[in-house]
PDB file of C-alpha atoms and ligand atoms in Angstrom:
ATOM      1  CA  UNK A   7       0.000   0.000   0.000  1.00  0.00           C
ATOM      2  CA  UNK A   8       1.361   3.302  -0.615  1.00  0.00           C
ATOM      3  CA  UNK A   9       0.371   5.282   2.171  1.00  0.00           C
ATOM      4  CA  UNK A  10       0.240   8.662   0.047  1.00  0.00           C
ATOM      5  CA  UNK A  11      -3.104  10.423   0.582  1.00  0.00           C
ATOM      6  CA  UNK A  12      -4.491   7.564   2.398  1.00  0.00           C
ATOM      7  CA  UNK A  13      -6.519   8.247   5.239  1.00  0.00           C
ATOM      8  CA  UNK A  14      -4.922   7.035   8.273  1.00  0.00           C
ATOM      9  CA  UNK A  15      -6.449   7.222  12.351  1.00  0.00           C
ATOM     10  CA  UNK A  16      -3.648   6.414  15.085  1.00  0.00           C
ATOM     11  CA  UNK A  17      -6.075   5.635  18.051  1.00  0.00           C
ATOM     12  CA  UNK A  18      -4.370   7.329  21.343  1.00  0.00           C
ATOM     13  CA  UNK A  19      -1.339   9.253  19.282  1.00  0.00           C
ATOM     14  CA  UNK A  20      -1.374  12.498  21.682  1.00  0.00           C
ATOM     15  CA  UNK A  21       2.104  11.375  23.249  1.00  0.00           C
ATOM     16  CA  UNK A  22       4.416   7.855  23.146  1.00  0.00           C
ATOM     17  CA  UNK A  23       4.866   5.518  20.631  1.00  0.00           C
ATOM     18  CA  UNK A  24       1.156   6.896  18.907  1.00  0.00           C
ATOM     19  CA  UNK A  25       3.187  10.275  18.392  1.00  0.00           C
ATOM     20  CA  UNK A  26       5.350   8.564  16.370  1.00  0.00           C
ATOM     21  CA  UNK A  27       3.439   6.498  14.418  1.00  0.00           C
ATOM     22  CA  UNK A  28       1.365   9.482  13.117  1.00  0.00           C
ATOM     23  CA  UNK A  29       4.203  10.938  12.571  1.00  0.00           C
ATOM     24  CA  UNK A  30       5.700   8.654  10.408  1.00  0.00           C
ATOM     25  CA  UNK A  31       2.419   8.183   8.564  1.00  0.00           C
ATOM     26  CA  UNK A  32       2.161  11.752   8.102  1.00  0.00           C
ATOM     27  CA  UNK A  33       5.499  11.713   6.796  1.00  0.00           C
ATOM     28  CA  UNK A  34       5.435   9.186   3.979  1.00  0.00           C
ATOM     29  CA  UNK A  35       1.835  11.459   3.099  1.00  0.00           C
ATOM     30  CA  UNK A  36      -1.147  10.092   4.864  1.00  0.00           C
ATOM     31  CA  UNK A  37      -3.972  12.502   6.401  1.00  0.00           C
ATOM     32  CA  UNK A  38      -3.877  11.658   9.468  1.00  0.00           C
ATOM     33  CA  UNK A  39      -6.233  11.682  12.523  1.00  0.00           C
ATOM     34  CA  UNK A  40      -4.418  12.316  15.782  1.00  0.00           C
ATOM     35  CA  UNK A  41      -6.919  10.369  18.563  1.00  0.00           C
ATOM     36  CA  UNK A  42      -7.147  10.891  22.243  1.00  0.00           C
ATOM     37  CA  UNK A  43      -9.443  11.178  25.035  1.00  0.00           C
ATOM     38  CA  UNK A  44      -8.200  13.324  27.565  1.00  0.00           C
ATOM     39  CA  UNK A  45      -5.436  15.486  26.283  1.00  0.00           C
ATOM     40  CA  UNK A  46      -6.410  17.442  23.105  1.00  0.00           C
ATOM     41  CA  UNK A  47      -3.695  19.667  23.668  1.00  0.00           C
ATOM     42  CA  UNK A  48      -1.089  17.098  23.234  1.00  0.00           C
ATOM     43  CA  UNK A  49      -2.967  15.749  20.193  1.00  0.00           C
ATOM     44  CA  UNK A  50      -2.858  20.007  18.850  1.00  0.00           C
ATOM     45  CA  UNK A  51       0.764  19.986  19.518  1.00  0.00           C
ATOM     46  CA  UNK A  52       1.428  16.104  17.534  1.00  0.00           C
ATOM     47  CA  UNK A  53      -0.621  18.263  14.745  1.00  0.00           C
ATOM     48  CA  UNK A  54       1.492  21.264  14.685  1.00  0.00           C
ATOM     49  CA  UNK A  55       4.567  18.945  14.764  1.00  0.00           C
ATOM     50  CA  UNK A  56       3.098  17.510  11.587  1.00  0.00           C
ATOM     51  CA  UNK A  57       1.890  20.998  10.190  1.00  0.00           C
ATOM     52  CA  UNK A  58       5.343  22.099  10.509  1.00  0.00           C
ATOM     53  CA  UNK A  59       6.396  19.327   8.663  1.00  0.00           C
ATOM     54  CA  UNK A  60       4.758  19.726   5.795  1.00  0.00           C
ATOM     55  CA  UNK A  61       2.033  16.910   6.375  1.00  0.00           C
ATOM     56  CA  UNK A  62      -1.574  16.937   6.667  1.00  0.00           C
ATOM     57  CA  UNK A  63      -3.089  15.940  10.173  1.00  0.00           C
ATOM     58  CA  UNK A  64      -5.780  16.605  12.657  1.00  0.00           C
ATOM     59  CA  UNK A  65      -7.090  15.997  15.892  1.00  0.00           C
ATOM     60  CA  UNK A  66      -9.967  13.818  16.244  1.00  0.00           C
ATOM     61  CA  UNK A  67     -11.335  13.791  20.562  1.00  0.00           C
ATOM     62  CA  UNK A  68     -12.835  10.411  20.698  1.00  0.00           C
ATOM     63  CA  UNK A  69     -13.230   8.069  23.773  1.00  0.00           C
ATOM     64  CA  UNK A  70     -12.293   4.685  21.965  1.00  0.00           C
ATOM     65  CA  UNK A  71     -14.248   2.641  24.152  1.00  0.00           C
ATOM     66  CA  UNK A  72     -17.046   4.447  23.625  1.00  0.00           C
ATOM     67  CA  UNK A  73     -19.418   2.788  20.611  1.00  0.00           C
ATOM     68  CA  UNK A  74     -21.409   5.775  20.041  1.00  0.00           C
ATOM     69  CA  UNK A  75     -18.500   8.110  20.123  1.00  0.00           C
ATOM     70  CA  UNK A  76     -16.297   5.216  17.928  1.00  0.00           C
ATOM     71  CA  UNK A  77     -19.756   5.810  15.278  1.00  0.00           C
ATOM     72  CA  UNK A  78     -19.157   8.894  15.162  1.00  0.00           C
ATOM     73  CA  UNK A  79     -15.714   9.515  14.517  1.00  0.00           C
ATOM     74  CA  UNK A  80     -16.114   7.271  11.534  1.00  0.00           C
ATOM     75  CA  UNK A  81     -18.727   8.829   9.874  1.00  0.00           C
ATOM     76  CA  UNK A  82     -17.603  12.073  10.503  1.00  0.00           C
ATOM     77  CA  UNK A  83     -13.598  11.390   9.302  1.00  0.00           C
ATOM     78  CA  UNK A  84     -15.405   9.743   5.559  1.00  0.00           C
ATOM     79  CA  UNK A  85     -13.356   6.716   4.294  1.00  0.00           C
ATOM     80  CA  UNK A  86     -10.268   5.144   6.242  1.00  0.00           C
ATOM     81  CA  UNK A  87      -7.875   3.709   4.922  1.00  0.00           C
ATOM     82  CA  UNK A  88      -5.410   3.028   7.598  1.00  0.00           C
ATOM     83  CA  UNK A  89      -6.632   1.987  11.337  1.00  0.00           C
ATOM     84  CA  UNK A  90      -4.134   1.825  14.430  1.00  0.00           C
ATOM     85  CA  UNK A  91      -5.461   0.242  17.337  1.00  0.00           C
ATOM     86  CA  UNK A  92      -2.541   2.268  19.828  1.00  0.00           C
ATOM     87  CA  UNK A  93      -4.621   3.807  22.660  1.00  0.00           C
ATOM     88  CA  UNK A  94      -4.039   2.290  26.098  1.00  0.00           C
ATOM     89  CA  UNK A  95      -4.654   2.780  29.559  1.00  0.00           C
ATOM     90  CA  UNK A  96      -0.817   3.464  31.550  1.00  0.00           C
ATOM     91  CA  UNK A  97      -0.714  -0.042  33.303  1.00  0.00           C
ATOM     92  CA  UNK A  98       0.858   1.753  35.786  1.00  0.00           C
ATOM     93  CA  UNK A  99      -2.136   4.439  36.404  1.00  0.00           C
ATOM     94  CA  UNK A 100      -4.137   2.363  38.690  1.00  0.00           C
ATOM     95  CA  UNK A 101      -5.327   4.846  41.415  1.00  0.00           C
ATOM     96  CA  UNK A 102      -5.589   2.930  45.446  1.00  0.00           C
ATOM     97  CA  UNK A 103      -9.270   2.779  45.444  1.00  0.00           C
ATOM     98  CA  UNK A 104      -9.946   0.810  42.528  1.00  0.00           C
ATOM     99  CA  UNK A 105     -11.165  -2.895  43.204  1.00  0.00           C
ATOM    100  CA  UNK A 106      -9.341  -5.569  41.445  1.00  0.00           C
ATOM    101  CA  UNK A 107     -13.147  -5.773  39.236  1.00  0.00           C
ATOM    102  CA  UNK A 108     -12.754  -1.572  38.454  1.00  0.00           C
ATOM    103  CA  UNK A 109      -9.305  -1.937  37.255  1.00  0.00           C
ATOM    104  CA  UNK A 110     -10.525  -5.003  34.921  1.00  0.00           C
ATOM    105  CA  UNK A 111     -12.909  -3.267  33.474  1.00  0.00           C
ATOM    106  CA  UNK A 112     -11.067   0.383  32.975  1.00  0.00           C
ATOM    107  CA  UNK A 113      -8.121  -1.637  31.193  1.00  0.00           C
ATOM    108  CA  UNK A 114     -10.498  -4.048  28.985  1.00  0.00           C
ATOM    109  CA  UNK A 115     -12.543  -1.342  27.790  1.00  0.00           C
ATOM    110  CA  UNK A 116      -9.847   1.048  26.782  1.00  0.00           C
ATOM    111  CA  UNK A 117      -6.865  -1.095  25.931  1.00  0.00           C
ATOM    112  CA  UNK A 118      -8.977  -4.038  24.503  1.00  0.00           C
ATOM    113  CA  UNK A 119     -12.702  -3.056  23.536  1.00  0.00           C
ATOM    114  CA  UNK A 120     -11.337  -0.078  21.920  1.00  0.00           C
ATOM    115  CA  UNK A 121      -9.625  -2.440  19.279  1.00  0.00           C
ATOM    116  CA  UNK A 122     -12.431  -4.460  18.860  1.00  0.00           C
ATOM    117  CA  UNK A 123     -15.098  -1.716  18.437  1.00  0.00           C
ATOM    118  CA  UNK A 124     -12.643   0.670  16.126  1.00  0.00           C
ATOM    119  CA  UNK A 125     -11.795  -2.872  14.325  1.00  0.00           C
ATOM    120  CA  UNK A 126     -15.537  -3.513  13.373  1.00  0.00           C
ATOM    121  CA  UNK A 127     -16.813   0.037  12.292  1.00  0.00           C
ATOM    122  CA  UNK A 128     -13.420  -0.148  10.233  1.00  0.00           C
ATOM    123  CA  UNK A 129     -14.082  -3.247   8.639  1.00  0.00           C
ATOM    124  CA  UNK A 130     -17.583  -2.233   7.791  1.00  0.00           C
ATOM    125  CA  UNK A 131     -16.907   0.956   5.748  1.00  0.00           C
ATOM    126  CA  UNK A 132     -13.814  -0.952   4.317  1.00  0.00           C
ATOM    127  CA  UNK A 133     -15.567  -3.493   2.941  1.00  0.00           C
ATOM    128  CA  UNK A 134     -17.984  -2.872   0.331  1.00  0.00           C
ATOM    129  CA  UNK A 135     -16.062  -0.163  -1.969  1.00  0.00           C
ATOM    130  CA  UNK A 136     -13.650  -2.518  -3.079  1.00  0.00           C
ATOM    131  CA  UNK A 137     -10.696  -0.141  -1.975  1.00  0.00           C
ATOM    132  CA  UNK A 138      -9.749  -2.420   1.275  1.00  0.00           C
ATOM    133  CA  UNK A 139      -7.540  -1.244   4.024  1.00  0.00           C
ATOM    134  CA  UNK A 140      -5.112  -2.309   6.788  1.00  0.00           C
ATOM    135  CA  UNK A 141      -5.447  -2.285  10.178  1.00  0.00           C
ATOM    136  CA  UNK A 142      -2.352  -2.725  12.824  1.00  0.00           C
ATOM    137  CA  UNK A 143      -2.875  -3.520  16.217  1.00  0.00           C
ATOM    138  CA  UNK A 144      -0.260  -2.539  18.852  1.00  0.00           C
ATOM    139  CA  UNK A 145       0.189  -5.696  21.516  1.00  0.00           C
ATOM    140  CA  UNK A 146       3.044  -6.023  24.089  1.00  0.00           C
ATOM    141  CA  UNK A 147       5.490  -8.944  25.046  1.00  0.00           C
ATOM    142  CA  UNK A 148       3.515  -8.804  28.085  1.00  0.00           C
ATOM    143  CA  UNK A 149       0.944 -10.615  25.695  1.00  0.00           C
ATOM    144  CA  UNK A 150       3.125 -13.648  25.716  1.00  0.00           C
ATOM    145  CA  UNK A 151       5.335 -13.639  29.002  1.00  0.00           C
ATOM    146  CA  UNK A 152       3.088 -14.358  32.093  1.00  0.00           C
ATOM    147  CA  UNK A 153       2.507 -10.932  34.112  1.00  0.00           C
ATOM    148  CA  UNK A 154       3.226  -9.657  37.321  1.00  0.00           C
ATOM    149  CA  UNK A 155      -0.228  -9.877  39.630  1.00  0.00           C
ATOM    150  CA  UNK A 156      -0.614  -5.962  38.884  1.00  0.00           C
ATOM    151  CA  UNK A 157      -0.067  -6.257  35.143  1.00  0.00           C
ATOM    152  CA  UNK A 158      -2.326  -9.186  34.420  1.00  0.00           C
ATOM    153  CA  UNK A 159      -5.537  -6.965  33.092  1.00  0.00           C
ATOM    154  CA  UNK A 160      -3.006  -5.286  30.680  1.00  0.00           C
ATOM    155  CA  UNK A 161      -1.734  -8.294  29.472  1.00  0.00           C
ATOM    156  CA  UNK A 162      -4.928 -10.023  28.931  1.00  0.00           C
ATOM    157  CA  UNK A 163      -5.794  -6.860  26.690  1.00  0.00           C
ATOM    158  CA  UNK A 164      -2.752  -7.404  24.763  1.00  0.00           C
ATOM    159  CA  UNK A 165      -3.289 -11.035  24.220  1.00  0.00           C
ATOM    160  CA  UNK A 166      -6.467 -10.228  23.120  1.00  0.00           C
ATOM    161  CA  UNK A 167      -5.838  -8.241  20.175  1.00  0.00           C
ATOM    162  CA  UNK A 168      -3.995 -11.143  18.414  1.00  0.00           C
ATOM    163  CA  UNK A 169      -7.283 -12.724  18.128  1.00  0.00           C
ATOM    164  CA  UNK A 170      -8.672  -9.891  16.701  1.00  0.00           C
ATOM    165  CA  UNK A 171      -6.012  -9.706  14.386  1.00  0.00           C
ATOM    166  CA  UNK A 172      -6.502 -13.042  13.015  1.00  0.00           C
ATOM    167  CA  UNK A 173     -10.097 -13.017  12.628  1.00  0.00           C
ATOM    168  CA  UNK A 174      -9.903  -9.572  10.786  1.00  0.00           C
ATOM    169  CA  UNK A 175      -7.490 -11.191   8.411  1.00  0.00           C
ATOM    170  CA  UNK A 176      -9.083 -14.202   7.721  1.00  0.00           C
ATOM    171  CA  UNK A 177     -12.600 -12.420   7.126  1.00  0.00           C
ATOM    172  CA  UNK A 178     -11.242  -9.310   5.268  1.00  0.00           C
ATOM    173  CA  UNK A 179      -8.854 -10.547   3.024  1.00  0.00           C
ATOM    174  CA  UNK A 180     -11.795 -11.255   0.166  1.00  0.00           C
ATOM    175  CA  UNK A 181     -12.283  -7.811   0.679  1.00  0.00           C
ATOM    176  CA  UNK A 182      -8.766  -6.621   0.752  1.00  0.00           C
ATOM    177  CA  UNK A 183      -8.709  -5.717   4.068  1.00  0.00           C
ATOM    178  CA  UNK A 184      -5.163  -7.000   6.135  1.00  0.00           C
ATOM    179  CA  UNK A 185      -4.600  -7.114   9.897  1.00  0.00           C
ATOM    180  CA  UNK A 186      -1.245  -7.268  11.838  1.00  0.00           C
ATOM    181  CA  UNK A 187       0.065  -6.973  15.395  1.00  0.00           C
ATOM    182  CA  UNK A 188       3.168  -5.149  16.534  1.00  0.00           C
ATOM    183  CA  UNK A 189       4.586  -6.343  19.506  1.00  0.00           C
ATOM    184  CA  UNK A 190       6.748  -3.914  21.160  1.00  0.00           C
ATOM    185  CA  UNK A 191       9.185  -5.576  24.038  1.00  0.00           C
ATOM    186  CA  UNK A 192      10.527  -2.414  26.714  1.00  0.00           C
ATOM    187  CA  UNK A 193      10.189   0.874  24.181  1.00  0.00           C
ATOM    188  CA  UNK A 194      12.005   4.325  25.376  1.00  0.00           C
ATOM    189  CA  UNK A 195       8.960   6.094  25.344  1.00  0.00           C
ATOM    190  CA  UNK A 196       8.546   9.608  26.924  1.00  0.00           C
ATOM    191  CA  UNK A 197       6.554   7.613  30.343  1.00  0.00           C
ATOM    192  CA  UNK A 198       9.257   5.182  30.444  1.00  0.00           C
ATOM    193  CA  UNK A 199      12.278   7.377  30.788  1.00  0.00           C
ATOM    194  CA  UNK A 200      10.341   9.136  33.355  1.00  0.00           C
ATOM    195  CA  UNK A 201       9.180   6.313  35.307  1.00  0.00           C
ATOM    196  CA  UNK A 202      12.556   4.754  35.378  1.00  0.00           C
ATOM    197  CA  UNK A 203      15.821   6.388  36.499  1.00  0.00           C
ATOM    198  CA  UNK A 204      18.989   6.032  33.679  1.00  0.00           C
ATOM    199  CA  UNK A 205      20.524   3.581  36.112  1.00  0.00           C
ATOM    200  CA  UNK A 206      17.098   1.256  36.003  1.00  0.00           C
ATOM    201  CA  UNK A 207      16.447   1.480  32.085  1.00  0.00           C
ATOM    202  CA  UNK A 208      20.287   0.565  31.870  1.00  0.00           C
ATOM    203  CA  UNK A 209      19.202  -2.576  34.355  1.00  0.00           C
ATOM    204  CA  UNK A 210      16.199  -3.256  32.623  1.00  0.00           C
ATOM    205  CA  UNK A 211      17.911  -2.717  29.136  1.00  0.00           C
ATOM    206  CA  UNK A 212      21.063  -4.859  30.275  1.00  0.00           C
ATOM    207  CA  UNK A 213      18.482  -8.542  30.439  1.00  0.00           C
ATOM    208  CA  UNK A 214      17.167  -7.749  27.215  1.00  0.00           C
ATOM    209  CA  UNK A 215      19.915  -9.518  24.114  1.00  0.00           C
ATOM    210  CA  UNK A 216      20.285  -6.941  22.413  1.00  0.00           C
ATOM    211  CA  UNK A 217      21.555  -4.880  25.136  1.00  0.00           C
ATOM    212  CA  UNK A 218      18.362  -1.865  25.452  1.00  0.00           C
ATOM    213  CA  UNK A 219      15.279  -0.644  24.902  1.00  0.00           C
ATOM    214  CA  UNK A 220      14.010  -0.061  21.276  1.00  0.00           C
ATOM    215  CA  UNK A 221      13.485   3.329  20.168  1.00  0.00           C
ATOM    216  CA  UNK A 222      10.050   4.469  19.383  1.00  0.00           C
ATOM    217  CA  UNK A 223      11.549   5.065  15.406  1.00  0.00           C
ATOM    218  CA  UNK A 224      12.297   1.413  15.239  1.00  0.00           C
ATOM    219  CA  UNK A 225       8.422   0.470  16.244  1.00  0.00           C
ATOM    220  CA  UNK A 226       7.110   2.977  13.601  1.00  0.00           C
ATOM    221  CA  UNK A 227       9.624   1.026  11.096  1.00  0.00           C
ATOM    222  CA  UNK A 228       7.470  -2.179  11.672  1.00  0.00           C
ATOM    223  CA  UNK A 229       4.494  -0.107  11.971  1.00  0.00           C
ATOM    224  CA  UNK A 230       5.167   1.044   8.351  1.00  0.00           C
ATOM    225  CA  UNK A 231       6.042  -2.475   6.940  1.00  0.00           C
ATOM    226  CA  UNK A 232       2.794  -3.682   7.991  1.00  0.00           C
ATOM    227  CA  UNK A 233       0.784  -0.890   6.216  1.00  0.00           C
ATOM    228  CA  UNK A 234       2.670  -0.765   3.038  1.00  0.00           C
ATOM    229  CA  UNK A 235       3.794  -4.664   2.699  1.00  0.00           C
ATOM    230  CA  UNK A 236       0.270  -6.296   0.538  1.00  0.00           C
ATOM    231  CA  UNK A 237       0.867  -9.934   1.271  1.00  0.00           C
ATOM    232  CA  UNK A 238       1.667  -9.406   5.159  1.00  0.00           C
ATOM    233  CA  UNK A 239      -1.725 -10.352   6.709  1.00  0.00           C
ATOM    234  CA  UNK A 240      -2.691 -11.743   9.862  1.00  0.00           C
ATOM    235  CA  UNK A 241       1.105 -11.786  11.415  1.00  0.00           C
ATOM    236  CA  UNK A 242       2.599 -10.635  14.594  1.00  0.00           C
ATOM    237  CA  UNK A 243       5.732  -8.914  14.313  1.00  0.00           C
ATOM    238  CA  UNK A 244       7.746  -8.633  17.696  1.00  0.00           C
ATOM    239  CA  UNK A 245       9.864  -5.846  18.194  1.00  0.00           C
ATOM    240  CA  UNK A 246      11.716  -7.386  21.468  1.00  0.00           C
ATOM    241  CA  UNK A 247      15.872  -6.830  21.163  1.00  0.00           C
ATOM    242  CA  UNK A 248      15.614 -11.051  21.394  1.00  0.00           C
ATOM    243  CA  UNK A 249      13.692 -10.769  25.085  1.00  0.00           C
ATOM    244  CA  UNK A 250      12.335 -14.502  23.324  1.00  0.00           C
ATOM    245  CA  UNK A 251      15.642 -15.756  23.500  1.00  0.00           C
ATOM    246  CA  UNK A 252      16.541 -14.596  26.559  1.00  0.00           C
ATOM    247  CA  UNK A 253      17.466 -17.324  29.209  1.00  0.00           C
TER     248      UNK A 253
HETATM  249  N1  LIG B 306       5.906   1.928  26.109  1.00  0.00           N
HETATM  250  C1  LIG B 306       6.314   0.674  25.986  1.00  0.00           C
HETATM  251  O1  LIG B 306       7.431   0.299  26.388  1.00  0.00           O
HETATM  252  C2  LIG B 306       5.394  -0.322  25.321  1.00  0.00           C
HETATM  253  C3  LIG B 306       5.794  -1.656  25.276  1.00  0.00           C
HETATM  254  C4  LIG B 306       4.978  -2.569  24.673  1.00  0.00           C
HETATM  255  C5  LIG B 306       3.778  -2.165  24.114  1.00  0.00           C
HETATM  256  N2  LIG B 306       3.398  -0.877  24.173  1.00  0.00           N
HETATM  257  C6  LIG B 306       2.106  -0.509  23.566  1.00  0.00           C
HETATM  258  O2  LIG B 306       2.304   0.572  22.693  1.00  0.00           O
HETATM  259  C7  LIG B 306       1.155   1.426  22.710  1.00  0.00           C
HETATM  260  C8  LIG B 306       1.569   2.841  23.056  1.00  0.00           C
HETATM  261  O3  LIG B 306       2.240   2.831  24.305  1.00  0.00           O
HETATM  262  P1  LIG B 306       2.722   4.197  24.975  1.00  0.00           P
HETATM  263  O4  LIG B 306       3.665   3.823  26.055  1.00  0.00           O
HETATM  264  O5  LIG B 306       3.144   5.140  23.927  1.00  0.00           O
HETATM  265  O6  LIG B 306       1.322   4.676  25.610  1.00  0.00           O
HETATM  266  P2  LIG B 306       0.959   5.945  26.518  1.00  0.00           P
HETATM  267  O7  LIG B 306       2.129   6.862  26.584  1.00  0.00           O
HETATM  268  O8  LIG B 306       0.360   5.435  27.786  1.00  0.00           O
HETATM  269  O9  LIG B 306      -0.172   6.679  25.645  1.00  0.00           O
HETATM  270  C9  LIG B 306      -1.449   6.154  25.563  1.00  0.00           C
HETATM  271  C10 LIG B 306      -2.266   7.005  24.611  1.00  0.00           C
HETATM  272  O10 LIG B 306      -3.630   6.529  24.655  1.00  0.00           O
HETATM  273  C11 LIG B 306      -4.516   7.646  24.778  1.00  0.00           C
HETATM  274  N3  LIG B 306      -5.753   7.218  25.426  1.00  0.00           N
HETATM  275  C12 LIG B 306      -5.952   6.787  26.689  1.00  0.00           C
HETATM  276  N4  LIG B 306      -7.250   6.479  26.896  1.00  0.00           N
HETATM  277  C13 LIG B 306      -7.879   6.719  25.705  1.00  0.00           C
HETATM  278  C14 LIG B 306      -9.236   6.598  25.289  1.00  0.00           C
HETATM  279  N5  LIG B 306     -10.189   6.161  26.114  1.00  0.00           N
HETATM  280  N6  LIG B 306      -9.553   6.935  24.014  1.00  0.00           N
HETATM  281  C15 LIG B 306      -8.575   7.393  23.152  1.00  0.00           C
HETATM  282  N7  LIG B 306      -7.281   7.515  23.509  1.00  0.00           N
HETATM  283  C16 LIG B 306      -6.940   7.191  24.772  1.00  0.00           C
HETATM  284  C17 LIG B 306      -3.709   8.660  25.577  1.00  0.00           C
HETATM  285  O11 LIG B 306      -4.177   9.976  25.327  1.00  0.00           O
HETATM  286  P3  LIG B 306      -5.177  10.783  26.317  1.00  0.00           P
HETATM  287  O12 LIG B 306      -4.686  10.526  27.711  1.00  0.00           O
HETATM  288  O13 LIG B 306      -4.999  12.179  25.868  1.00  0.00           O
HETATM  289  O14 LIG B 306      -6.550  10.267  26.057  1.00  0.00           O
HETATM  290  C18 LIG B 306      -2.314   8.475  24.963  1.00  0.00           C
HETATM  291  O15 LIG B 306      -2.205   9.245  23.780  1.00  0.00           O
HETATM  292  C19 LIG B 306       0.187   0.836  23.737  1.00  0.00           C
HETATM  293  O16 LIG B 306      -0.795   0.078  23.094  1.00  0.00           O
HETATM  294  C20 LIG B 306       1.091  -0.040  24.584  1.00  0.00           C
HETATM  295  O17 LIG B 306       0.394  -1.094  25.177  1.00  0.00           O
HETATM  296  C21 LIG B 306       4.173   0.061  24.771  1.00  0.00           C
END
């Protein structure tokens, strides 16, 4: 696919790894739609970033667990041609009064129902103009490697999206519609390098093969190979350093 003047949405692309991504997209000549919920001033500044680039972007507010809101967007934004499935909840913004059941909930709706619900109204106005379209969904390693007790929810959400991944590719591709999964191992996102100290992301980076954490450029890299490569459907690509094959 050739991304130029494609219509591209980057769920959750107001900061992190999303920032990139649209970005990138916006680079190689996509419109496209920076999403958020709660930060529309980030998502302004992503724009003018873009803007200043010479690209063509805006912001689009949407709650992506919201169905109504999800409708919305999509009829308002006309044909897509590109879907990211990026926005998350921070598995490390749980506040002390949430029950085990709140946290479940907040982290399946936004990091998991979000993909599912932006997936579907995708797939429906994809599918009957002939013109297809590509959707990537962003997973973890935490999909694959068994969680901590306070990271379970998020990883459940992550595993999740594989499935709908798979079942978008099988069911789309008579329509021309691919799905992939990026996998992204420990990325140096903005909310990493402030959570962690330098002398923890060097620990951290230090069990991982190849030595560190990926940069956020490398993610949009596999990102970009998933959009533009026809005959990659249905695949996972993991973006790890060789965590995998880590003893
Ligand atoms: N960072 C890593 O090391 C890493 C590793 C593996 C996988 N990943 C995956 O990569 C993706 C991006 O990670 P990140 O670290 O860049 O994330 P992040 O910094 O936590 O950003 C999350 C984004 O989601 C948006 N968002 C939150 N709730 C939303 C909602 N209800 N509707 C729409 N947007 C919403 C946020 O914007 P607002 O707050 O403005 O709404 C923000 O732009 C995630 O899917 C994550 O699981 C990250």
């Amino acid at each position: 696919m050739d991304v130029k003047g494609k219509t591209a949405i980057v769920t959750g692309s107001s900061q992190g790894l999303g920032r990139v991504f649209a970005k990138t997209l916006a680079k190689a000549g996509a419109r496209v739609i920076v999403n958020c919920a709660h930060h529309p001033d980030k998502a302004q500044t992503v724009v003018d970033e873009i803007h200043a680039d010479g690209g063509i972007a805006e912001v689009y507010v949407c709650d992506v667990s919201d169905e109504k809101a999800i409708a919305k967007m999509f009829q308002d934004l006309g044909r897509v041609d590109i879907l990211v499935n990026n926005a998350r909840v921070d598995p490390y913004s749980r506040r002390p009064e949430m029950t085990e059941g709140e946290w479940w909930d907040r982290v399946i709706d936004i990091s998991l129902k979000s993909c599912f619900l932006c997936s579907m109204a995708f797939f429906d106005q994809a599918k009957d103009d002939g013109k297809g379209g590509v959707i990537v969904n962003i997973s973890s390693v935490r999909a694959f490697r068994p969680a901590e007790m306070h990271m379970i929810a998020y990883g459940v959400s992550k595993l999740g999206m594989h499935g709908i991944t798979r079942a978008i590719a099988h069911n789309g591709a008579p329509f021309g519609i691919r799905a992939n999964t990026i996998c992204p191992g420990m990325c140096l996102t903005e909310n990493l390098t402030k959570r962690l100290t330098p002398e923890q992301q060097k620990a951290e980076g230090s069990l991982i093969p190849i030595g560190r954490g990926s940069t956020m450029e490398e993610n949009a890299d596999a990102v970009m190979f998933a959009i533009e490569n026809d005959y990659v459907t249905g695949e996972t690509i993991n973006i790890n350093g060789g965590m995998y094959y880590a003893p």
